XYZ file of N, CA and C in Angstrom:
372
model
N -63.928 -48.673 -123.530
C -65.182 -48.621 -124.258
C -66.229 -48.118 -123.220
N -67.282 -47.456 -123.758
C -68.293 -46.913 -122.870
C -69.222 -47.952 -122.281
N -69.839 -47.670 -121.182
C -70.721 -48.598 -120.570
C -72.069 -48.508 -121.252
N -72.943 -49.500 -120.975
C -74.301 -49.603 -121.654
C -75.142 -48.410 -121.463
N -75.174 -47.897 -120.260
C -76.027 -46.670 -119.972
C -75.581 -45.506 -120.830
N -74.286 -45.237 -120.838
C -73.753 -44.139 -121.665
C -74.091 -44.330 -123.131
N -73.861 -45.464 -123.634
C -74.187 -45.825 -125.036
C -75.655 -45.564 -125.356
N -76.505 -46.173 -124.502
C -77.908 -46.043 -124.770
C -78.413 -44.560 -124.602
N -77.826 -43.884 -123.698
C -78.214 -42.382 -123.572
C -77.796 -41.670 -124.790
N -76.573 -41.836 -125.243
C -76.093 -41.221 -126.490
C -76.902 -41.562 -127.692
N -77.130 -42.850 -127.824
C -77.920 -43.402 -128.951
C -79.324 -42.748 -128.909
N -79.970 -42.731 -127.729
C -81.327 -42.180 -127.642
C -81.363 -40.722 -127.913
N -80.448 -39.968 -127.404
C -80.426 -38.541 -127.626
C -80.250 -38.200 -129.081
N -79.285 -38.833 -129.770
C -79.050 -38.632 -131.211
C -80.292 -38.929 -131.986
N -80.915 -40.047 -131.772
C -82.083 -40.415 -132.552
C -83.234 -39.468 -132.292
N -83.419 -39.086 -131.000
C -84.507 -38.124 -130.609
C -84.300 -36.773 -131.236
N -83.114 -36.296 -131.237
C -82.812 -34.994 -131.824
C -83.117 -35.037 -133.335
N -82.655 -36.059 -134.058
C -82.988 -36.168 -135.482
C -84.469 -36.269 -135.715
N -85.156 -36.980 -134.832
C -86.659 -37.077 -134.967
C -87.269 -35.739 -134.908
N -86.904 -34.890 -133.927
C -87.482 -33.597 -133.815
C -87.123 -32.708 -135.009
N -85.871 -32.759 -135.426
C -85.399 -31.935 -136.583
C -86.185 -32.323 -137.837
N -86.312 -33.627 -138.122
C -86.929 -34.063 -139.340
C -88.434 -33.833 -139.267
N -89.020 -33.717 -138.086
C -90.394 -33.432 -137.957
C -90.735 -31.892 -138.115
N -89.911 -31.106 -137.394
C -90.205 -29.652 -137.359
C -89.576 -28.835 -138.446
N -88.354 -29.183 -138.871
C -87.593 -28.288 -139.830
C -86.998 -29.057 -140.989
N -87.738 -30.011 -141.539
C -87.122 -30.767 -142.674
C -86.711 -29.923 -143.891
N -87.424 -28.806 -144.135
C -87.059 -27.909 -145.215
C -85.783 -27.248 -145.056
N -85.206 -27.169 -143.778
C -83.845 -26.645 -143.560
C -82.817 -27.674 -143.614
N -83.142 -28.923 -143.191
C -82.076 -29.966 -142.983
C -81.828 -30.709 -144.312
N -82.925 -31.163 -144.970
C -82.753 -32.061 -146.132
C -81.903 -31.443 -147.259
N -82.026 -30.146 -147.533
C -81.166 -29.539 -148.602
C -79.713 -29.721 -148.351
N -79.275 -29.758 -147.077
C -77.845 -29.982 -146.789
C -77.398 -31.379 -147.249
N -78.314 -32.304 -147.425
C -77.992 -33.653 -147.891
C -78.248 -33.749 -149.399
N -78.698 -32.707 -150.014
C -78.944 -32.694 -151.500
C -80.357 -33.138 -151.825
N -81.230 -33.158 -150.811
C -82.642 -33.658 -151.008
C -83.595 -32.442 -150.884
N -84.449 -32.339 -151.847
C -85.462 -31.225 -151.851
C -86.716 -31.717 -151.146
N -87.275 -30.773 -150.404
C -88.609 -30.944 -149.840
C -89.481 -30.007 -150.739
N -90.069 -30.604 -151.763
C -90.693 -29.700 -152.772
C -92.248 -29.857 -152.780
N -92.774 -30.651 -151.904
C -94.261 -30.687 -151.837
C -94.678 -31.233 -150.487
N -96.009 -31.242 -150.232
C -96.532 -31.698 -148.972
C -96.217 -33.200 -148.744
N -96.087 -33.937 -149.785
C -95.838 -35.436 -149.630
C -94.386 -35.684 -149.149
N -93.471 -34.979 -149.739
C -92.022 -35.054 -149.223
C -91.951 -34.611 -147.771
N -92.677 -33.508 -147.472
C -92.657 -32.979 -146.107
C -93.223 -34.072 -145.164
N -94.358 -34.684 -145.522
C -94.917 -35.710 -144.671
C -94.016 -36.930 -144.562
N -93.320 -37.323 -145.666
C -92.459 -38.490 -145.504
C -91.304 -38.199 -144.480
N -90.871 -36.936 -144.485
C -89.852 -36.635 -143.531
C -90.412 -36.778 -142.084
N -91.600 -36.202 -141.872
C -92.166 -36.354 -140.579
C -92.503 -37.795 -140.269
N -92.867 -38.574 -141.214
C -93.130 -39.968 -141.032
C -91.836 -40.697 -140.520
N -90.726 -40.344 -141.121
C -89.419 -40.989 -140.748
C -89.136 -40.651 -139.234
N -89.581 -39.529 -138.785
C -89.325 -39.144 -137.384
C -90.000 -40.127 -136.416
N -91.123 -40.813 -136.880
C -91.768 -41.757 -136.000
C -90.771 -42.807 -135.646
N -90.003 -43.361 -136.605
C -89.098 -44.417 -136.298
C -87.831 -43.919 -135.546
N -87.359 -42.793 -135.873
C -86.220 -42.275 -135.160
C -86.592 -41.989 -133.725
N -87.728 -41.400 -133.545
C -88.207 -41.097 -132.207
C -88.450 -42.375 -131.369
N -88.962 -43.339 -132.048
C -89.197 -44.681 -131.356
C -87.840 -45.281 -130.922
N -86.903 -45.270 -131.817
C -85.559 -45.866 -131.445
C -84.982 -45.051 -130.314
N -85.128 -43.703 -130.415
C -84.618 -42.882 -129.331
C -85.282 -43.175 -127.987
N -86.628 -43.364 -128.026
C -87.369 -43.634 -126.793
C -86.925 -44.994 -126.237
N -86.814 -46.006 -127.082
C -86.432 -47.323 -126.605
C -85.085 -47.287 -125.980
N -84.164 -46.605 -126.606
C -82.776 -46.481 -126.070
C -82.776 -45.753 -124.702
N -83.536 -44.662 -124.645
C -83.488 -43.873 -123.350
C -84.240 -44.595 -122.272
N -85.373 -45.262 -122.586
C -86.150 -45.972 -121.532
C -85.493 -47.224 -121.066
N -84.616 -47.812 -121.904
C -83.909 -49.046 -121.438
C -82.464 -48.852 -121.019
N -82.069 -47.582 -120.860
C -80.662 -47.333 -120.580
C -80.138 -47.956 -119.205
N -81.114 -48.348 -118.370
C -80.744 -48.953 -117.072
C -80.824 -50.482 -117.185
N -80.908 -51.048 -118.367
C -81.074 -52.449 -118.504
C -79.878 -53.223 -117.902
N -80.158 -54.298 -117.271
C -79.080 -55.085 -116.655
C -78.500 -55.962 -117.709
N -77.281 -56.433 -117.508
C -76.716 -57.350 -118.475
C -77.425 -58.625 -118.452
N -77.470 -59.282 -119.610
C -78.186 -60.507 -119.759
C -78.775 -60.679 -121.168
N -79.619 -61.684 -121.285
C -80.172 -62.006 -122.605
C -80.989 -60.930 -123.220
N -81.786 -60.262 -122.436
C -82.608 -59.149 -123.001
C -81.726 -58.026 -123.461
N -80.635 -57.688 -122.653
C -79.794 -56.612 -123.111
C -79.030 -57.004 -124.376
N -78.641 -58.233 -124.465
C -77.956 -58.782 -125.650
C -78.826 -58.618 -126.897
N -80.157 -58.956 -126.702
C -81.086 -58.819 -127.811
C -81.265 -57.372 -128.224
N -81.343 -56.535 -127.209
C -81.495 -55.069 -127.507
C -80.290 -54.550 -128.328
N -79.102 -54.863 -127.901
C -77.980 -54.393 -128.649
C -77.817 -55.015 -130.052
N -78.265 -56.254 -130.187
C -78.251 -56.824 -131.523
C -79.299 -56.187 -132.393
N -80.425 -55.818 -131.825
C -81.475 -55.090 -132.626
C -80.924 -53.724 -133.055
N -80.265 -53.038 -132.142
C -79.693 -51.687 -132.487
C -78.603 -51.833 -133.529
N -77.802 -52.860 -133.388
C -76.787 -53.158 -134.394
C -77.396 -53.380 -135.779
N -78.396 -54.230 -135.867
C -79.076 -54.530 -137.126
C -79.672 -53.191 -137.709
N -80.350 -52.449 -136.794
C -80.877 -51.155 -137.278
C -79.827 -50.250 -137.878
N -78.710 -50.098 -137.164
C -77.610 -49.268 -137.624
C -76.948 -49.739 -138.894
N -76.832 -51.072 -139.073
C -76.287 -51.632 -140.325
C -77.260 -51.320 -141.470
N -78.570 -51.439 -141.204
C -79.461 -51.042 -142.295
C -79.273 -49.538 -142.648
N -79.034 -48.684 -141.668
C -78.760 -47.373 -141.891
C -77.486 -47.176 -142.801
N -76.425 -47.942 -142.529
C -75.250 -47.918 -143.334
C -75.576 -48.239 -144.758
N -76.250 -49.345 -144.977
C -76.597 -49.835 -146.340
C -77.446 -48.827 -147.097
N -78.450 -48.351 -146.464
C -79.391 -47.438 -147.132
C -78.747 -46.094 -147.482
N -78.003 -45.517 -146.513
C -77.375 -44.193 -146.772
C -76.193 -44.389 -147.695
N -75.450 -45.516 -147.764
C -74.411 -45.684 -148.699
C -75.066 -45.736 -150.142
N -76.221 -46.429 -150.231
C -76.923 -46.473 -151.483
C -77.327 -45.051 -151.961
N -77.880 -44.310 -151.020
C -78.232 -42.917 -151.318
C -77.111 -42.091 -151.874
N -75.926 -42.251 -151.202
C -74.736 -41.615 -151.693
C -74.229 -42.070 -153.007
N -74.246 -43.364 -153.182
C -73.744 -43.985 -154.453
C -74.539 -43.621 -155.672
N -75.828 -43.454 -155.441
C -76.779 -43.203 -156.543
C -76.983 -41.681 -156.771
N -76.313 -40.864 -155.972
C -76.433 -39.428 -156.093
C -77.642 -38.798 -155.429
N -78.352 -39.550 -154.588
C -79.455 -38.983 -153.870
C -78.967 -38.096 -152.744
N -77.995 -38.592 -152.032
C -77.365 -37.737 -150.984
C -76.130 -37.192 -151.525
N -75.984 -35.858 -151.465
C -74.779 -35.188 -151.784
C -74.478 -34.164 -150.696
N -73.460 -33.412 -150.856
C -73.178 -32.428 -149.849
C -72.844 -33.108 -148.502
N -73.676 -32.779 -147.516
C -73.492 -33.324 -146.158
C -73.938 -34.779 -146.018
N -74.450 -35.286 -147.100
C -74.908 -36.699 -147.162
C -73.895 -37.742 -146.772
N -72.584 -37.401 -146.957
C -71.574 -38.319 -146.608
C -71.563 -38.668 -145.098
N -72.133 -37.767 -144.278
C -72.077 -37.886 -142.865
C -72.995 -38.997 -142.335
N -74.074 -39.302 -143.104
C -74.964 -40.304 -142.652
C -74.317 -41.720 -142.644
N -73.679 -42.153 -143.721
C -73.017 -43.479 -143.619
C -71.940 -43.556 -142.515
N -71.179 -42.416 -142.351
C -70.199 -42.383 -141.272
C -70.820 -42.469 -139.912
N -71.916 -41.757 -139.761
C -72.643 -41.819 -138.479
C -73.157 -43.243 -138.192
N -73.801 -43.842 -139.165
C -74.308 -45.187 -138.915
C -73.225 -46.225 -138.800
N -72.075 -46.032 -139.438
C -70.883 -46.966 -139.209
C -70.483 -46.860 -137.777
N -70.296 -45.652 -137.276
C -69.880 -45.442 -135.879
C -70.894 -46.124 -134.894
N -72.166 -45.845 -135.117
C -73.200 -46.455 -134.208
C -73.241 -47.982 -134.377
N -72.993 -48.473 -135.583
C -72.871 -49.947 -135.801
C -71.830 -50.563 -134.964
N -70.657 -49.952 -135.044
C -69.475 -50.483 -134.303
C -69.744 -50.396 -132.855
N -70.242 -49.277 -132.338
C -70.515 -49.145 -130.900
C -71.593 -50.181 -130.459
N -72.649 -50.345 -131.308
C -73.685 -51.336 -130.958
C -73.091 -52.728 -130.877
N -72.202 -53.067 -131.874
C -71.589 -54.345 -131.948
C -70.784 -54.568 -130.667
N -69.963 -53.672 -130.247
C -69.178 -53.782 -129.047
C -70.054 -53.910 -127.756
N -71.166 -53.232 -127.723
C -72.123 -53.384 -126.592
C -72.714 -54.764 -126.611
N -73.009 -55.293 -127.800
C -73.573 -56.636 -127.955
C -72.548 -57.688 -127.488
N -71.331 -57.563 -127.920
C -70.252 -58.523 -127.523
C -69.951 -58.407 -125.991
N -70.166 -57.337 -125.357
C -69.886 -57.212 -123.922
C -70.931 -58.037 -123.075
N -72.060 -58.306 -123.700
C -73.131 -58.965 -122.945
C -72.829 -60.441 -122.662
């Protein structure tokens, strides 16, 4: 299994990349998931989402040197909860037909991050 630094670096980079993509080119990305960006409000909501993805990315990258202990355990639990929420919400989007096409990748992505977060949590 990967060490905490590698996991937090990977987690941070993935979230940061998606934050930039959803902020700068949502009109190119969302249609792959079956979602239309058809007005300024949808465009803004995509950019708004990038606040949270960028924040999670920043937290992961800035804390990648965290030592083992109670704080690290709480960090990994928080990331696990965040990723489980991602699983639930994206599965809902797929089940209701909101996400189609490439939309299947989001639940898979969040499941992988949930499992990795859980293992990091258990290692603490």
